[in-house]
PDB file of C-alpha atoms in Angstrom:
ATOM      1  CA  MET A 277     -95.489 104.429-325.982  1.00  0.00           C
ATOM      2  CA  ASN A 278     -94.707 107.196-323.354  1.00  0.00           C
ATOM      3  CA  VAL A 279     -91.028 105.947-323.451  1.00  0.00           C
ATOM      4  CA  PHE A 280     -90.652 108.585-320.300  1.00  0.00           C
ATOM      5  CA  ARG A 281     -93.714 106.464-318.253  1.00  0.00           C
ATOM      6  CA  LEU A 282     -92.145 103.362-318.828  1.00  0.00           C
ATOM      7  CA  LEU A 283     -88.083 104.893-317.292  1.00  0.00           C
ATOM      8  CA  LYS A 284     -89.829 106.382-314.802  1.00  0.00           C
ATOM      9  CA  ASN A 285     -91.814 102.987-313.204  1.00  0.00           C
ATOM     10  CA  ILE A 286     -88.842 100.883-313.584  1.00  0.00           C
ATOM     11  CA  PRO A 287     -87.672 101.377-310.147  1.00  0.00           C
ATOM     12  CA  LEU A 288     -91.239 100.651-309.205  1.00  0.00           C
ATOM     13  CA  ARG A 289     -91.332  97.928-311.198  1.00  0.00           C
ATOM     14  CA  LEU A 290     -87.145  96.871-309.748  1.00  0.00           C
ATOM     15  CA  ASN A 291     -88.581  97.454-306.244  1.00  0.00           C
ATOM     16  CA  GLU A 292     -92.271  95.043-306.854  1.00  0.00           C
ATOM     17  CA  GLU A 293     -90.389  92.335-308.245  1.00  0.00           C
ATOM     18  CA  ARG A 294     -87.471  91.634-305.496  1.00  0.00           C
ATOM     19  CA  SER A 295     -90.255  91.888-302.678  1.00  0.00           C
ATOM     20  CA  ASP A 296     -92.425  89.410-304.442  1.00  0.00           C
ATOM     21  CA  GLN A 297     -89.237  86.890-305.138  1.00  0.00           C
ATOM     22  CA  LEU A 298     -89.045  87.908-300.848  1.00  0.00           C
ATOM     23  CA  ALA A 299     -92.316  86.725-300.378  1.00  0.00           C
ATOM     24  CA  THR A 300     -91.776  83.901-302.612  1.00  0.00           C
ATOM     25  CA  HIS A 301     -92.760  80.417-301.454  1.00  0.00           C
ATOM     26  CA  ARG A 302     -93.500  82.131-298.136  1.00  0.00           C
ATOM     27  CA  PRO A 303     -96.683  82.177-295.515  1.00  0.00           C
ATOM     28  CA  LEU A 304     -99.422  84.531-297.014  1.00  0.00           C
ATOM     29  CA  ALA A 305     -96.571  84.912-299.663  1.00  0.00           C
ATOM     30  CA  TRP A 306     -99.264  87.655-302.314  1.00  0.00           C
ATOM     31  CA  LEU A 307     -99.631  89.791-298.888  1.00  0.00           C
ATOM     32  CA  ARG A 308     -96.418  90.230-297.758  1.00  0.00           C
ATOM     33  CA  ILE A 309     -94.436  93.376-298.604  1.00  0.00           C
ATOM     34  CA  TYR A 310     -90.441  93.601-298.681  1.00  0.00           C
ATOM     35  CA  LEU A 311     -88.527  96.832-298.582  1.00  0.00           C
ATOM     36  CA  SER A 312     -85.488  94.690-297.605  1.00  0.00           C
ATOM     37  CA  ARG A 313     -84.635  91.333-296.830  1.00  0.00           C
ATOM     38  CA  ASP A 314     -85.235  92.303-293.339  1.00  0.00           C
ATOM     39  CA  GLU A 315     -87.618  95.080-292.827  1.00  0.00           C
ATOM     40  CA  PHE A 316     -91.350  93.956-294.217  1.00  0.00           C
ATOM     41  CA  PHE A 317     -94.466  93.043-293.173  1.00  0.00           C
ATOM     42  CA  LEU A 318     -97.785  91.492-294.198  1.00  0.00           C
ATOM     43  CA  CYS A 319    -101.289  93.140-296.069  1.00  0.00           C
ATOM     44  CA  PRO A 320    -104.882  93.229-294.962  1.00  0.00           C
ATOM     45  CA  ASP A 321    -106.596  90.253-297.433  1.00  0.00           C
ATOM     46  CA  ASP A 322    -108.308  93.589-298.979  1.00  0.00           C
ATOM     47  CA  ALA A 323    -107.970  94.188-302.626  1.00  0.00           C
ATOM     48  CA  LEU A 324    -107.777  98.133-301.934  1.00  0.00           C
ATOM     49  CA  VAL A 325    -105.276  97.846-299.308  1.00  0.00           C
ATOM     50  CA  ILE A 326    -103.060  95.460-300.850  1.00  0.00           C
ATOM     51  CA  ALA A 327    -103.106  98.264-303.922  1.00  0.00           C
ATOM     52  CA  ILE A 328    -102.501 101.230-302.368  1.00  0.00           C
ATOM     53  CA  TRP A 329     -99.998  99.543-299.547  1.00  0.00           C
ATOM     54  CA  ARG A 330     -97.997  98.402-302.675  1.00  0.00           C
ATOM     55  CA  PHE A 331     -98.005 101.252-304.682  1.00  0.00           C
ATOM     56  CA  HIS A 332     -96.411 102.925-301.424  1.00  0.00           C
ATOM     57  CA  SER A 333     -94.165 100.468-300.489  1.00  0.00           C
ATOM     58  CA  PHE A 334     -92.395 100.546-304.275  1.00  0.00           C
ATOM     59  CA  SER A 335     -92.691 103.891-305.580  1.00  0.00           C
ATOM     60  CA  ARG A 336     -89.961 106.552-304.813  1.00  0.00           C
ATOM     61  CA  GLY A 337     -91.980 108.557-302.707  1.00  0.00           C
ATOM     62  CA  GLY A 338     -93.862 106.379-300.500  1.00  0.00           C
ATOM     63  CA  ARG A 339     -90.352 104.417-300.213  1.00  0.00           C
ATOM     64  CA  ALA A 340     -88.970 107.633-298.498  1.00  0.00           C
ATOM     65  CA  GLU A 341     -91.111 107.621-296.204  1.00  0.00           C
ATOM     66  CA  LEU A 342     -90.694 104.176-295.116  1.00  0.00           C
ATOM     67  CA  LYS A 343     -88.078 104.473-294.969  1.00  0.00           C
ATOM     68  CA  SER A 344     -87.636 108.125-293.504  1.00  0.00           C
ATOM     69  CA  PHE A 345     -90.070 106.247-290.817  1.00  0.00           C
ATOM     70  CA  LEU A 346     -87.620 103.169-289.769  1.00  0.00           C
ATOM     71  CA  ARG A 347     -84.603 105.769-289.441  1.00  0.00           C
ATOM     72  CA  LEU A 348     -86.453 107.646-286.528  1.00  0.00           C
ATOM     73  CA  CYS A 349     -86.878 104.281-285.450  1.00  0.00           C
ATOM     74  CA  CYS A 350     -83.679 103.234-284.962  1.00  0.00           C
ATOM     75  CA  GLY A 351     -83.582 102.843-280.608  1.00  0.00           C
ATOM     76  CA  CYS A 352     -87.025 103.036-280.089  1.00  0.00           C
ATOM     77  CA  THR A 353     -89.017  99.902-279.495  1.00  0.00           C
ATOM     78  CA  ARG A 354     -92.678 101.416-278.277  1.00  0.00           C
ATOM     79  CA  LEU A 355     -94.730 103.170-281.234  1.00  0.00           C
ATOM     80  CA  LEU A 356     -97.943 104.749-280.871  1.00  0.00           C
ATOM     81  CA  ASP A 357     -99.632 105.395-284.082  1.00  0.00           C
ATOM     82  CA  LEU A 358    -102.263 108.135-283.819  1.00  0.00           C
ATOM     83  CA  GLY A 359    -103.581 107.490-287.124  1.00  0.00           C
ATOM     84  CA  ALA A 360    -102.539 104.512-287.332  1.00  0.00           C
ATOM     85  CA  SER A 361    -105.534 103.468-290.725  1.00  0.00           C
ATOM     86  CA  ALA A 362    -105.368 100.398-291.876  1.00  0.00           C
ATOM     87  CA  GLY A 363    -102.065  99.741-289.462  1.00  0.00           C
ATOM     88  CA  ILE A 364     -98.324  99.869-292.877  1.00  0.00           C
ATOM     89  CA  PHE A 365     -96.567 102.013-290.313  1.00  0.00           C
ATOM     90  CA  SER A 366     -98.113  99.482-287.096  1.00  0.00           C
ATOM     91  CA  ALA A 367     -96.629  96.411-288.616  1.00  0.00           C
ATOM     92  CA  LEU A 368     -93.269  97.603-290.356  1.00  0.00           C
ATOM     93  CA  SER A 369     -92.525  98.649-286.253  1.00  0.00           C
ATOM     94  CA  TYR A 370     -93.766  95.355-284.980  1.00  0.00           C
ATOM     95  CA  ASN A 371     -92.552  93.350-287.878  1.00  0.00           C
ATOM     96  CA  THR A 372     -88.457  94.935-287.630  1.00  0.00           C
ATOM     97  CA  ARG A 373     -88.310  95.437-283.873  1.00  0.00           C
ATOM     98  CA  SER A 374     -88.204  91.362-282.461  1.00  0.00           C
ATOM     99  CA  GLU A 375     -89.220  93.247-278.626  1.00  0.00           C
ATOM    100  CA  ALA A 376     -91.563  96.167-279.416  1.00  0.00           C
ATOM    101  CA  ALA A 377     -94.557  97.330-278.570  1.00  0.00           C
ATOM    102  CA  VAL A 378     -96.631  99.436-280.052  1.00  0.00           C
ATOM    103  CA  LEU A 379    -100.054 101.195-279.963  1.00  0.00           C
ATOM    104  CA  SER A 380    -102.311 101.809-282.253  1.00  0.00           C
ATOM    105  CA  VAL A 381    -105.098 104.001-283.146  1.00  0.00           C
ATOM    106  CA  GLU A 382    -107.536 104.504-285.587  1.00  0.00           C
ATOM    107  CA  PRO A 383    -110.957 106.062-285.193  1.00  0.00           C
ATOM    108  CA  ASP A 384    -112.781 104.877-288.662  1.00  0.00           C
ATOM    109  CA  GLU A 385    -114.201 101.948-288.196  1.00  0.00           C
ATOM    110  CA  LYS A 386    -114.004 100.048-291.843  1.00  0.00           C
ATOM    111  CA  SER A 387    -109.948 101.107-291.401  1.00  0.00           C
ATOM    112  CA  TYR A 388    -110.473 100.247-287.630  1.00  0.00           C
ATOM    113  CA  GLN A 389    -111.079  96.652-288.582  1.00  0.00           C
ATOM    114  CA  LEU A 390    -108.871  96.785-291.769  1.00  0.00           C
ATOM    115  CA  LEU A 391    -106.099  97.143-288.960  1.00  0.00           C
ATOM    116  CA  ASN A 392    -107.005  93.866-286.439  1.00  0.00           C
ATOM    117  CA  ARG A 393    -107.000  92.200-289.862  1.00  0.00           C
ATOM    118  CA  THR A 394    -103.469  93.606-290.229  1.00  0.00           C
ATOM    119  CA  ALA A 395    -102.274  92.961-286.773  1.00  0.00           C
ATOM    120  CA  LEU A 396    -103.849  88.781-287.069  1.00  0.00           C
ATOM    121  CA  ASN A 397    -101.575  88.534-290.240  1.00  0.00           C
ATOM    122  CA  ASN A 398     -98.716  89.846-288.684  1.00  0.00           C
ATOM    123  CA  GLU A 399     -98.941  88.151-285.700  1.00  0.00           C
ATOM    124  CA  GLY A 400     -98.979  90.748-283.721  1.00  0.00           C
ATOM    125  CA  ASP A 401     -98.963  89.551-279.877  1.00  0.00           C
ATOM    126  CA  PRO A 402    -101.662  91.294-278.141  1.00  0.00           C
ATOM    127  CA  SER A 403     -99.629  92.001-275.387  1.00  0.00           C
ATOM    128  CA  ARG A 404     -97.445  93.769-277.512  1.00  0.00           C
ATOM    129  CA  TRP A 405     -99.852  95.520-280.297  1.00  0.00           C
ATOM    130  CA  LYS A 406    -102.934  96.666-278.966  1.00  0.00           C
ATOM    131  CA  THR A 407    -105.314  98.617-280.920  1.00  0.00           C
ATOM    132  CA  VAL A 408    -108.045 101.436-279.507  1.00  0.00           C
ATOM    133  CA  ARG A 409    -111.071 102.515-281.606  1.00  0.00           C
ATOM    134  CA  ALA A 410    -110.850 106.459-280.362  1.00  0.00           C
ATOM    135  CA  VAL A 411    -110.428 109.451-281.715  1.00  0.00           C
ATOM    136  CA  MET A 412    -107.684 111.985-280.562  1.00  0.00           C
ATOM    137  CA  SER A 413    -107.938 115.991-279.521  1.00  0.00           C
ATOM    138  CA  ASP A 414    -106.762 118.020-276.708  1.00  0.00           C
ATOM    139  CA  GLN A 415    -109.163 116.720-274.558  1.00  0.00           C
ATOM    140  CA  PRO A 416    -110.531 112.803-273.113  1.00  0.00           C
ATOM    141  CA  GLY A 417    -114.435 113.070-273.754  1.00  0.00           C
ATOM    142  CA  LYS A 418    -116.092 112.192-276.077  1.00  0.00           C
ATOM    143  CA  ARG A 419    -116.027 113.168-279.860  1.00  0.00           C
ATOM    144  CA  HIS A 420    -118.025 113.088-283.223  1.00  0.00           C
ATOM    145  CA  PHE A 421    -116.940 111.523-286.033  1.00  0.00           C
ATOM    146  CA  GLU A 422    -118.072 111.215-289.833  1.00  0.00           C
ATOM    147  CA  ASN A 423    -117.349 107.370-290.727  1.00  0.00           C
ATOM    148  CA  GLY A 424    -116.758 106.697-294.459  1.00  0.00           C
ATOM    149  CA  GLU A 425    -115.558 103.761-297.298  1.00  0.00           C
ATOM    150  CA  PHE A 426    -111.833 104.107-296.037  1.00  0.00           C
ATOM    151  CA  GLY A 427    -110.935 106.486-293.873  1.00  0.00           C
ATOM    152  CA  GLY A 428    -113.342 109.302-291.570  1.00  0.00           C
ATOM    153  CA  LEU A 429    -113.300 112.857-290.224  1.00  0.00           C
ATOM    154  CA  ILE A 430    -114.029 114.897-286.914  1.00  0.00           C
ATOM    155  CA  SER A 431    -117.378 116.426-287.214  1.00  0.00           C
ATOM    156  CA  GLU A 432    -117.769 119.725-285.436  1.00  0.00           C
ATOM    157  CA  THR A 433    -121.383 119.932-285.767  1.00  0.00           C
ATOM    158  CA  GLY A 434    -122.312 116.521-284.269  1.00  0.00           C
ATOM    159  CA  VAL A 435    -123.518 114.926-287.447  1.00  0.00           C
ATOM    160  CA  GLY A 436    -121.647 110.985-287.556  1.00  0.00           C
ATOM    161  CA  GLU A 437    -121.371 108.324-284.389  1.00  0.00           C
ATOM    162  CA  GLU A 438    -119.870 109.641-281.187  1.00  0.00           C
ATOM    163  CA  VAL A 439    -116.311 108.148-280.594  1.00  0.00           C
ATOM    164  CA  THR A 440    -114.062 108.232-277.618  1.00  0.00           C
ATOM    165  CA  ALA A 441    -112.089 111.139-277.607  1.00  0.00           C
ATOM    166  CA  HIS A 442    -107.999 111.390-275.929  1.00  0.00           C
ATOM    167  CA  SER A 443    -105.624 113.444-275.276  1.00  0.00           C
ATOM    168  CA  LEU A 444    -102.078 112.238-275.579  1.00  0.00           C
ATOM    169  CA  ALA A 445    -101.625 112.303-271.674  1.00  0.00           C
ATOM    170  CA  SER A 446    -105.136 110.668-271.205  1.00  0.00           C
ATOM    171  CA  LEU A 447    -104.610 108.090-273.891  1.00  0.00           C
ATOM    172  CA  ALA A 448    -100.728 107.309-271.992  1.00  0.00           C
ATOM    173  CA  ALA A 449    -102.133 106.868-268.399  1.00  0.00           C
ATOM    174  CA  ASP A 450    -105.390 104.480-269.510  1.00  0.00           C
ATOM    175  CA  TYR A 451    -103.046 102.361-271.722  1.00  0.00           C
ATOM    176  CA  GLU A 452     -99.849 102.170-269.517  1.00  0.00           C
ATOM    177  CA  PHE A 453     -98.353 103.496-272.830  1.00  0.00           C
ATOM    178  CA  VAL A 454     -95.387 105.500-273.067  1.00  0.00           C
ATOM    179  CA  PRO A 455     -94.512 105.919-276.534  1.00  0.00           C
ATOM    180  CA  ASP A 456     -90.516 106.380-277.303  1.00  0.00           C
ATOM    181  CA  LEU A 457     -91.954 107.438-280.872  1.00  0.00           C
ATOM    182  CA  ILE A 458     -94.798 108.889-282.467  1.00  0.00           C
ATOM    183  CA  LYS A 459     -96.526 108.888-285.823  1.00  0.00           C
ATOM    184  CA  ILE A 460     -99.679 110.962-286.242  1.00  0.00           C
ATOM    185  CA  ASP A 461    -101.574 111.242-289.005  1.00  0.00           C
ATOM    186  CA  VAL A 462    -104.849 113.112-287.888  1.00  0.00           C
ATOM    187  CA  GLU A 463    -106.188 114.913-290.882  1.00  0.00           C
ATOM    188  CA  SER A 464    -105.698 118.620-289.167  1.00  0.00           C
ATOM    189  CA  TYR A 465    -105.731 117.630-285.442  1.00  0.00           C
ATOM    190  CA  GLU A 466    -102.443 117.304-285.375  1.00  0.00           C
ATOM    191  CA  TYR A 467    -102.332 120.887-284.418  1.00  0.00           C
ATOM    192  CA  GLU A 468    -104.704 120.181-280.839  1.00  0.00           C
ATOM    193  CA  VAL A 469    -103.101 116.105-280.159  1.00  0.00           C
ATOM    194  CA  LEU A 470     -99.999 118.635-280.223  1.00  0.00           C
ATOM    195  CA  SER A 471    -100.107 122.129-278.792  1.00  0.00           C
ATOM    196  CA  SER A 472    -102.551 120.088-275.364  1.00  0.00           C
ATOM    197  CA  GLY A 473     -99.354 117.670-275.442  1.00  0.00           C
ATOM    198  CA  LEU A 474     -96.934 120.041-275.113  1.00  0.00           C
ATOM    199  CA  ASN A 475     -95.813 119.691-271.171  1.00  0.00           C
ATOM    200  CA  TRP A 476     -95.995 115.835-271.923  1.00  0.00           C
ATOM    201  CA  LEU A 477     -94.146 116.047-274.828  1.00  0.00           C
ATOM    202  CA  GLU A 478     -91.656 118.284-272.910  1.00  0.00           C
ATOM    203  CA  GLU A 479     -91.404 115.373-270.014  1.00  0.00           C
ATOM    204  CA  HIS A 480     -91.271 112.129-272.315  1.00  0.00           C
ATOM    205  CA  ARG A 481     -89.545 113.193-275.116  1.00  0.00           C
ATOM    206  CA  PRO A 482     -91.029 110.647-278.178  1.00  0.00           C
ATOM    207  CA  GLY A 483     -89.505 111.368-281.541  1.00  0.00           C
ATOM    208  CA  LEU A 484     -92.186 112.855-283.804  1.00  0.00           C
ATOM    209  CA  PHE A 485     -93.233 111.608-287.219  1.00  0.00           C
ATOM    210  CA  LEU A 486     -95.515 114.279-288.484  1.00  0.00           C
ATOM    211  CA  GLU A 487     -97.827 113.963-291.209  1.00  0.00           C
ATOM    212  CA  LEU A 488     -98.825 118.365-291.193  1.00  0.00           C
ATOM    213  CA  HIS A 489    -101.965 118.965-293.076  1.00  0.00           C
ATOM    214  CA  TRP A 490    -100.360 122.724-293.564  1.00  0.00           C
ATOM    215  CA  ASP A 491    -103.770 123.573-296.298  1.00  0.00           C
ATOM    216  CA  LEU A 492    -106.371 121.878-293.420  1.00  0.00           C
ATOM    217  CA  LEU A 493    -104.831 124.244-290.819  1.00  0.00           C
ATOM    218  CA  GLU A 494    -104.958 127.157-292.882  1.00  0.00           C
ATOM    219  CA  GLN A 495    -108.361 126.714-293.101  1.00  0.00           C
ATOM    220  CA  ARG A 496    -109.425 125.900-290.409  1.00  0.00           C
ATOM    221  CA  ASN A 497    -107.743 129.370-289.034  1.00  0.00           C
ATOM    222  CA  LEU A 498    -105.387 127.255-287.163  1.00  0.00           C
ATOM    223  CA  SER A 499    -101.446 128.303-288.304  1.00  0.00           C
ATOM    224  CA  PRO A 500     -99.993 125.363-288.610  1.00  0.00           C
ATOM    225  CA  ALA A 501     -95.917 127.739-288.195  1.00  0.00           C
ATOM    226  CA  SER A 502     -96.690 128.744-284.726  1.00  0.00           C
ATOM    227  CA  LEU A 503     -97.357 124.174-283.653  1.00  0.00           C
ATOM    228  CA  LEU A 504     -93.956 123.925-285.251  1.00  0.00           C
ATOM    229  CA  THR A 505     -92.328 127.490-283.794  1.00  0.00           C
ATOM    230  CA  SER A 506     -93.682 125.536-279.859  1.00  0.00           C
ATOM    231  CA  LEU A 507     -92.175 122.603-280.533  1.00  0.00           C
ATOM    232  CA  ALA A 508     -89.090 123.912-281.450  1.00  0.00           C
ATOM    233  CA  LYS A 509     -89.265 126.107-278.276  1.00  0.00           C
ATOM    234  CA  ILE A 510     -89.388 122.593-276.386  1.00  0.00           C
ATOM    235  CA  GLY A 511     -85.824 121.023-278.566  1.00  0.00           C
ATOM    236  CA  TYR A 512     -87.830 119.536-281.296  1.00  0.00           C
ATOM    237  CA  ARG A 513     -86.261 119.280-284.559  1.00  0.00           C
ATOM    238  CA  CYS A 514     -86.177 117.642-287.849  1.00  0.00           C
ATOM    239  CA  ARG A 515     -83.926 114.782-289.156  1.00  0.00           C
ATOM    240  CA  GLY A 516     -81.613 116.180-292.185  1.00  0.00           C
ATOM    241  CA  ARG A 517     -82.635 119.651-291.968  1.00  0.00           C
ATOM    242  CA  ALA A 518     -81.354 122.676-290.043  1.00  0.00           C
ATOM    243  CA  ASP A 519     -83.519 125.073-291.151  1.00  0.00           C
ATOM    244  CA  PHE A 520     -87.465 123.208-289.133  1.00  0.00           C
ATOM    245  CA  PRO A 521     -88.784 124.752-288.337  1.00  0.00           C
ATOM    246  CA  SER A 522     -89.215 127.940-291.003  1.00  0.00           C
ATOM    247  CA  THR A 523     -88.801 126.490-293.978  1.00  0.00           C
ATOM    248  CA  ALA A 524     -91.444 123.628-293.863  1.00  0.00           C
ATOM    249  CA  ALA A 525     -94.051 125.693-296.213  1.00  0.00           C
ATOM    250  CA  ARG A 526     -91.614 124.623-299.139  1.00  0.00           C
ATOM    251  CA  HIS A 527     -91.706 121.304-298.410  1.00  0.00           C
ATOM    252  CA  LEU A 528     -95.525 120.356-299.580  1.00  0.00           C
ATOM    253  CA  ASP A 529     -96.996 118.163-301.471  1.00  0.00           C
ATOM    254  CA  SER A 530     -99.331 117.967-304.023  1.00  0.00           C
ATOM    255  CA  SER A 531    -102.519 117.920-301.009  1.00  0.00           C
ATOM    256  CA  GLY A 532    -100.868 120.617-298.429  1.00  0.00           C
ATOM    257  CA  VAL A 533     -99.040 117.913-296.544  1.00  0.00           C
ATOM    258  CA  VAL A 534     -95.165 117.684-295.362  1.00  0.00           C
ATOM    259  CA  ARG A 535     -94.459 114.592-293.388  1.00  0.00           C
ATOM    260  CA  LEU A 536     -91.681 115.462-290.859  1.00  0.00           C
ATOM    261  CA  PRO A 537     -89.247 112.930-288.930  1.00  0.00           C
ATOM    262  CA  LEU A 538     -88.609 115.439-285.513  1.00  0.00           C
ATOM    263  CA  VAL A 539     -85.848 113.708-283.340  1.00  0.00           C
ATOM    264  CA  ALA A 540     -86.108 113.823-280.036  1.00  0.00           C
ATOM    265  CA  PRO A 541     -85.405 116.647-277.238  1.00  0.00           C
ATOM    266  CA  PHE A 542     -82.994 115.874-274.765  1.00  0.00           C
ATOM    267  CA  PRO A 543     -83.290 116.518-271.048  1.00  0.00           C
ATOM    268  CA  ARG A 544     -83.438 120.485-269.609  1.00  0.00           C
ATOM    269  CA  GLU A 545     -81.184 120.421-267.338  1.00  0.00           C
ATOM    270  CA  LYS A 546     -82.741 120.909-264.141  1.00  0.00           C
TER     271      LYS A 546
END
């Protein structure tokens, strides 16, 4: 028996057991995940998503990420979820804020179908939780997108399905939705989305729950450090890190990603 592995997994199993006890005797109990009595969401009825979301919610690192997101959500009522996948962050925001509005954007066909099933299982009110199949980029129009088994990538070579593309400004205008919090996980295209949207961000000042794909950006010959510097110049700061953005690269995970809860800047004095 691997005693070290057994001890390491105790917190995960305890979190799992607490969640399952809270879900007992509730509708669709097998789809429910509880972070606490008041923090919960329902999965889509898909075995792979359930397994991924349960591990994410009960493991130390994944649970810390969801809790960090909820802390950034405090006082926010309008979430823009860019790269929503099957909708774990959208569902968590929707279920923990009684008046929350959510706009979830996902380009991958299978993930988008799962996202809509997540909204249905969480009794998403269409007036408060809208889903959009689109890619995010630096300008509106069309982009080619390669769908995967669960997620996909924008194609720079014209391969794949043609999908609607949006910038931050065009999406907000077309759907009449100005968020006070943006969660963004768009596989390195956060560079195009945010760098082209700096004026929009400075005007509207949403918080940013940013998944920055450091290694992918460098592979594309783009500078993640310069993007963070640009955000800092318009007033963004990282919750809990006074040394932002200079030390962001020290916090990369094994996949070359750093997750940053960025607090919205105060408006500049006129």
